[in-house]
Amino acid sequence: DMIDTSGTIVLASRGLKDAGANEIYLVCTHPIFSDPAIERLTKLYDEGVIKGVIGTDSVIHENKPEWYYEVSVAPLFGDVIYRIENNMSVSEELD
């Protein structure tokens, strides 16, 4: 899903840590990071609650925090667009 202001994911992360989780990595498909998300996630990272956040490049982030790891979806999007334009199956790519 997405991380917008990170309010929900902060609560979930703290709950997991309180329940005994050792290493927490947050993963999202659409990292919006509206204010105050960066501040909240940085606090979680600094406190040792999370190890990092993994997201896609569906949103451009120029100044990436040290805890943020980005995965590119460009090759997938490019292939899907190619398949649509050439009347090829998109579901075969996604299987």
Short mmCIF file of C-alpha atoms in Angstrom, two decimals:
data_model
loop_
_atom_site.label_atom_id
_atom_site.label_comp_id
_atom_site.label_asym_id
_atom_site.label_seq_id
_atom_site.Cartn_x
_atom_site.Cartn_y
_atom_site.Cartn_z
CA ASP A 1 0.00 0.00 0.00
CA MET A 2 1.19 3.56 0.59
CA ILE A 3 2.72 5.53 3.43
CA ASP A 4 1.31 9.05 3.53
CA THR A 5 1.72 10.77 6.91
CA SER A 6 2.87 7.47 8.51
CA GLY A 7 0.51 7.70 11.48
CA THR A 8 -0.87 4.18 11.07
CA ILE A 9 2.48 2.55 10.35
CA VAL A 10 4.07 4.22 13.39
CA LEU A 11 1.40 2.71 15.65
CA ALA A 12 1.77 -0.69 13.98
CA SER A 13 5.57 -0.58 14.28
CA ARG A 14 5.49 0.30 17.95
CA GLY A 15 2.93 -2.47 18.55
CA LEU A 16 5.17 -5.01 16.82
CA LYS A 17 8.21 -3.88 18.81
CA ASP A 18 6.24 -4.05 22.07
CA ALA A 19 5.15 -7.57 21.12
CA GLY A 20 8.77 -8.64 20.80
CA ALA A 21 9.66 -8.17 17.13
CA ASN A 22 13.44 -8.01 16.67
CA GLU A 23 13.82 -6.47 13.22
CA ILE A 24 11.10 -4.42 11.55
CA TYR A 25 11.33 -3.33 7.93
CA LEU A 26 8.44 -1.35 6.51
CA VAL A 27 7.54 -1.98 2.87
CA CYS A 28 5.28 0.16 0.70
CA THR A 29 4.42 0.38 -2.97
CA HIS A 30 3.72 4.12 -2.98
CA PRO A 31 5.86 6.18 -0.55
CA ILE A 32 4.08 9.54 -0.51
CA PHE A 33 5.69 10.74 2.75
CA SER A 34 3.51 13.83 3.37
CA ASP A 35 4.41 15.92 6.42
CA PRO A 36 5.16 14.76 9.10
CA ALA A 37 6.03 11.29 7.73
CA ILE A 38 9.79 11.78 7.36
CA GLU A 39 10.04 13.16 10.90
CA ARG A 40 7.98 10.29 12.34
CA LEU A 41 9.87 7.58 10.46
CA THR A 42 13.24 9.10 11.33
CA LYS A 43 12.25 9.02 14.99
CA LEU A 44 11.30 5.32 14.71
CA TYR A 45 14.65 4.61 13.05
CA ASP A 46 16.66 6.64 15.57
CA GLU A 47 14.91 4.87 18.47
CA GLY A 48 15.71 1.46 16.94
CA VAL A 49 12.07 0.55 16.40
CA ILE A 50 12.52 0.03 12.63
CA LYS A 51 15.52 -1.03 10.57
CA GLY A 52 14.35 0.75 7.44
CA VAL A 53 11.65 1.47 4.89
CA ILE A 54 11.63 -0.13 1.44
CA GLY A 55 9.57 1.60 -1.24
CA THR A 56 9.28 1.99 -4.97
CA ASP A 57 10.26 4.89 -7.17
CA SER A 58 6.60 5.60 -7.98
CA VAL A 59 7.18 8.88 -6.12
CA ILE A 60 10.40 10.87 -6.61
CA HIS A 61 12.34 11.61 -3.40
CA GLU A 62 15.35 13.82 -4.00
CA ASN A 63 16.81 13.73 -0.48
CA LYS A 64 16.44 10.15 0.65
CA PRO A 65 16.90 9.51 4.38
CA GLU A 66 19.49 6.91 5.39
CA TRP A 67 16.73 4.51 6.44
CA TYR A 68 14.99 4.55 3.02
CA TYR A 69 15.74 1.90 0.39
CA GLU A 70 14.24 2.38 -3.07
CA VAL A 71 13.35 -0.27 -5.64
CA SER A 72 12.62 0.73 -9.23
CA VAL A 73 9.34 -0.23 -10.88
CA ALA A 74 10.37 1.42 -14.17
CA PRO A 75 11.25 -1.83 -15.98
CA LEU A 76 7.90 -3.36 -15.04
CA PHE A 77 5.94 -0.24 -16.03
CA GLY A 78 7.86 -0.05 -19.31
CA ASP A 79 7.12 -3.67 -20.16
CA VAL A 80 3.43 -3.29 -19.30
CA ILE A 81 3.14 -0.19 -21.51
CA TYR A 82 4.94 -2.03 -24.32
CA ARG A 83 2.56 -5.00 -24.01
CA ILE A 84 -0.53 -2.77 -24.03
CA GLU A 85 0.69 -0.85 -27.09
CA ASN A 86 1.41 -4.11 -28.93
CA ASN A 87 -1.82 -5.88 -27.97
CA MET A 88 0.06 -8.43 -25.89
CA SER A 89 -1.04 -10.05 -22.65
CA VAL A 90 -0.28 -8.01 -19.54
CA SER A 91 -1.31 -10.84 -17.22
CA GLU A 92 1.51 -13.04 -18.60
CA GLU A 93 4.00 -10.41 -17.39
CA LEU A 94 2.42 -10.29 -13.94
CA ASP A 95 2.22 -14.07 -13.39
#
